[in-house]
């Protein structure tokens, strides 16, 4: 009976690890400069709009940033260099995705850690509940209840007495 449960838990752990690994694996990124510019523009916030990326917005500031991104890509600049230039001009709030290293990396790691801890807590609680024995009334307990019911006086409204 223990073996199927262990196999189930191992299968769930394997699925979790595979899902996390699949989410982290780099897919090679955009292949053309236009795809790279679009991908980078999707990670930059429009400074004139509320809640839109530069790729989605048609504001003048967004068009200018898209042009800047395309020019820097044609010049051979890396995505990080382009982001750094935008942050130097507009501030850290221009980026829609936090940095994946340093303190910004916590934004990526903490939700996963919280999920794993929550699942471990739920598994622990279920394990503890499963391990507790059921409570059984003894003969002495039953006789006490029988005596209490026999000596209870009926209520005035004809209902059964409350304990």
CSV table of C-alpha atoms in Angstrom, one decimal:
chain,number,residue,atom,x,y,z
A,1,UNK,CA,0.0,0.0,0.0
A,2,UNK,CA,2.9,2.4,0.7
A,3,UNK,CA,4.6,1.8,-2.7
A,4,UNK,CA,1.8,3.3,-4.9
A,5,UNK,CA,1.8,6.4,-2.8
A,6,UNK,CA,5.5,6.8,-3.1
A,7,UNK,CA,5.3,6.3,-6.8
A,8,UNK,CA,2.5,8.9,-7.0
A,9,UNK,CA,4.6,11.5,-5.1
A,10,UNK,CA,7.7,10.7,-7.2
A,11,UNK,CA,5.6,11.1,-10.4
A,12,UNK,CA,4.3,14.5,-9.2
A,13,UNK,CA,7.8,15.6,-8.3
A,14,UNK,CA,9.0,14.6,-11.8
A,15,UNK,CA,6.2,16.5,-13.4
A,16,UNK,CA,7.0,19.6,-11.3
A,17,UNK,CA,10.7,19.5,-12.2
A,18,UNK,CA,10.0,19.0,-15.9
A,19,UNK,CA,7.5,21.9,-15.9
A,20,UNK,CA,9.9,24.2,-14.2
A,21,UNK,CA,12.8,23.2,-16.5
A,22,UNK,CA,10.6,23.7,-19.6
A,23,UNK,CA,9.7,27.2,-18.4
A,24,UNK,CA,13.4,28.1,-18.0
A,25,UNK,CA,14.8,26.6,-21.2
A,26,UNK,CA,15.8,29.3,-23.7
A,27,UNK,CA,14.0,28.7,-27.0
A,28,UNK,CA,16.8,30.4,-29.0
A,29,UNK,CA,15.1,33.8,-29.1
A,30,UNK,CA,14.0,35.7,-32.2
A,31,UNK,CA,15.8,34.9,-35.4
A,32,UNK,CA,15.4,38.1,-37.4
A,33,UNK,CA,16.2,41.6,-36.4
A,34,UNK,CA,12.5,42.6,-36.7
A,35,UNK,CA,11.5,39.7,-34.4
A,36,UNK,CA,14.2,40.7,-31.9
A,37,UNK,CA,13.0,44.4,-32.0
A,38,UNK,CA,9.4,43.3,-31.5
A,39,UNK,CA,10.4,41.0,-28.6
A,40,UNK,CA,12.4,43.8,-27.0
A,41,UNK,CA,9.7,46.3,-27.5
A,42,UNK,CA,7.3,44.0,-25.7
A,43,UNK,CA,9.4,44.2,-22.5
A,44,UNK,CA,9.5,48.0,-22.5
A,45,UNK,CA,6.7,50.1,-21.0
A,46,UNK,CA,5.2,53.0,-22.9
A,47,UNK,CA,6.2,56.2,-21.0
A,48,UNK,CA,3.1,58.0,-22.2
A,49,UNK,CA,0.5,55.2,-21.8
A,50,UNK,CA,-0.7,53.4,-18.7
A,51,UNK,CA,-0.2,49.7,-18.8
A,52,UNK,CA,0.9,49.3,-22.4
A,53,UNK,CA,4.1,48.1,-23.9
A,54,UNK,CA,6.0,50.0,-26.5
A,55,UNK,CA,5.1,47.3,-29.0
A,56,UNK,CA,1.3,47.8,-28.3
A,57,UNK,CA,1.2,51.6,-28.1
A,58,UNK,CA,0.9,54.0,-31.0
A,59,UNK,CA,1.9,57.0,-28.9
A,60,UNK,CA,4.7,59.2,-30.3
A,61,UNK,CA,7.1,58.2,-27.4
A,62,UNK,CA,6.5,54.5,-28.2
A,63,UNK,CA,7.2,55.0,-31.9
A,64,UNK,CA,10.4,56.8,-31.0
A,65,UNK,CA,11.5,54.0,-28.7
A,66,UNK,CA,10.7,51.4,-31.3
A,67,UNK,CA,12.8,53.4,-33.8
A,68,UNK,CA,15.7,53.6,-31.3
A,69,UNK,CA,15.5,49.9,-30.6
A,70,UNK,CA,15.6,49.1,-34.3
A,71,UNK,CA,18.6,51.5,-34.9
A,72,UNK,CA,20.5,50.0,-31.9
A,73,UNK,CA,19.9,46.4,-33.2
A,74,UNK,CA,21.1,47.4,-36.7
A,75,UNK,CA,24.3,48.9,-35.0
A,76,UNK,CA,24.8,45.5,-33.3
A,77,UNK,CA,23.9,46.4,-29.7
A,78,UNK,CA,22.9,43.7,-27.4
A,79,UNK,CA,19.4,43.6,-25.8
A,80,UNK,CA,20.9,44.3,-22.4
A,81,UNK,CA,22.8,47.3,-23.7
A,82,UNK,CA,19.6,48.7,-25.3
A,83,UNK,CA,17.6,48.1,-22.0
A,84,UNK,CA,20.4,49.9,-20.1
A,85,UNK,CA,20.2,52.8,-22.4
A,86,UNK,CA,16.5,53.0,-22.0
A,87,UNK,CA,16.8,52.8,-18.2
A,88,UNK,CA,19.4,55.6,-18.2
A,89,UNK,CA,17.0,57.8,-20.2
A,90,UNK,CA,13.6,56.9,-18.7
A,91,UNK,CA,14.4,55.2,-15.4
A,92,UNK,CA,13.9,51.7,-14.1
A,93,UNK,CA,10.1,51.9,-14.4
A,94,UNK,CA,10.5,51.7,-18.2
A,95,UNK,CA,11.1,47.9,-18.0
A,96,UNK,CA,8.1,45.6,-17.8
A,97,UNK,CA,10.1,42.6,-16.9
A,98,UNK,CA,12.4,42.7,-13.8
A,99,UNK,CA,16.1,41.9,-14.0
A,100,UNK,CA,16.7,38.1,-13.5
A,101,UNK,CA,19.7,38.6,-11.4
A,102,UNK,CA,20.3,40.2,-8.0
A,103,UNK,CA,17.3,41.5,-6.1
A,104,UNK,CA,15.2,41.5,-9.2
A,105,UNK,CA,15.7,37.8,-9.4
A,106,UNK,CA,13.7,37.4,-6.3
A,107,UNK,CA,10.6,38.4,-8.3
A,108,UNK,CA,11.1,35.3,-10.4
A,109,UNK,CA,12.2,32.9,-7.6
A,110,UNK,CA,9.9,33.8,-4.7
A,111,UNK,CA,6.6,32.8,-6.3
A,112,UNK,CA,8.0,29.4,-7.2
A,113,UNK,CA,9.4,29.0,-3.6
A,114,UNK,CA,6.1,30.0,-2.1
A,115,UNK,CA,4.2,27.5,-4.3
A,116,UNK,CA,6.6,24.7,-3.4
A,117,UNK,CA,6.3,25.5,0.3
A,118,UNK,CA,2.5,25.7,0.1
A,119,UNK,CA,2.3,22.3,-1.6
A,120,UNK,CA,4.7,20.9,1.0
A,121,UNK,CA,2.6,22.3,3.8
A,122,UNK,CA,-0.6,20.8,2.3
A,123,UNK,CA,1.1,17.4,1.8
A,124,UNK,CA,2.3,17.6,5.5
A,125,UNK,CA,-1.1,18.4,6.8
A,126,UNK,CA,-2.7,15.5,4.8
A,127,UNK,CA,0.1,13.2,6.0
A,128,UNK,CA,-0.6,14.2,9.6
A,129,UNK,CA,-4.4,13.7,9.2
A,130,UNK,CA,-3.9,10.3,7.7
A,131,UNK,CA,-1.6,9.3,10.6
A,132,UNK,CA,-4.1,10.1,13.4
A,133,UNK,CA,-6.1,7.3,14.8
A,134,UNK,CA,-9.9,7.5,14.9
A,135,UNK,CA,-11.4,8.2,18.3
A,136,UNK,CA,-13.6,5.4,19.7
A,137,UNK,CA,-16.0,5.7,22.6
A,138,UNK,CA,-15.3,3.3,25.4
A,139,UNK,CA,-18.1,1.4,27.3
A,140,UNK,CA,-17.7,3.8,30.2
A,141,UNK,CA,-18.3,6.8,27.8
A,142,UNK,CA,-21.4,5.2,26.4
A,143,UNK,CA,-22.8,4.5,29.9
A,144,UNK,CA,-22.2,8.1,30.9
A,145,UNK,CA,-24.2,9.3,27.8
A,146,UNK,CA,-27.0,6.8,28.5
A,147,UNK,CA,-27.3,8.0,32.1
A,148,UNK,CA,-27.3,11.7,31.0
A,149,UNK,CA,-30.0,11.1,28.5
A,150,UNK,CA,-32.1,9.1,31.0
A,151,UNK,CA,-32.0,11.8,33.7
A,152,UNK,CA,-32.6,14.7,31.3
A,153,UNK,CA,-35.9,16.5,31.9
A,154,UNK,CA,-38.1,17.3,28.9
A,155,UNK,CA,-38.4,20.9,27.8
A,156,UNK,CA,-41.6,22.8,28.2
A,157,UNK,CA,-42.2,23.0,24.5
A,158,UNK,CA,-42.2,19.2,24.1
A,159,UNK,CA,-38.8,19.2,22.3
A,160,UNK,CA,-36.0,16.9,23.3
A,161,UNK,CA,-33.8,18.3,26.0
A,162,UNK,CA,-30.6,20.1,25.0
A,163,UNK,CA,-27.3,19.1,26.6
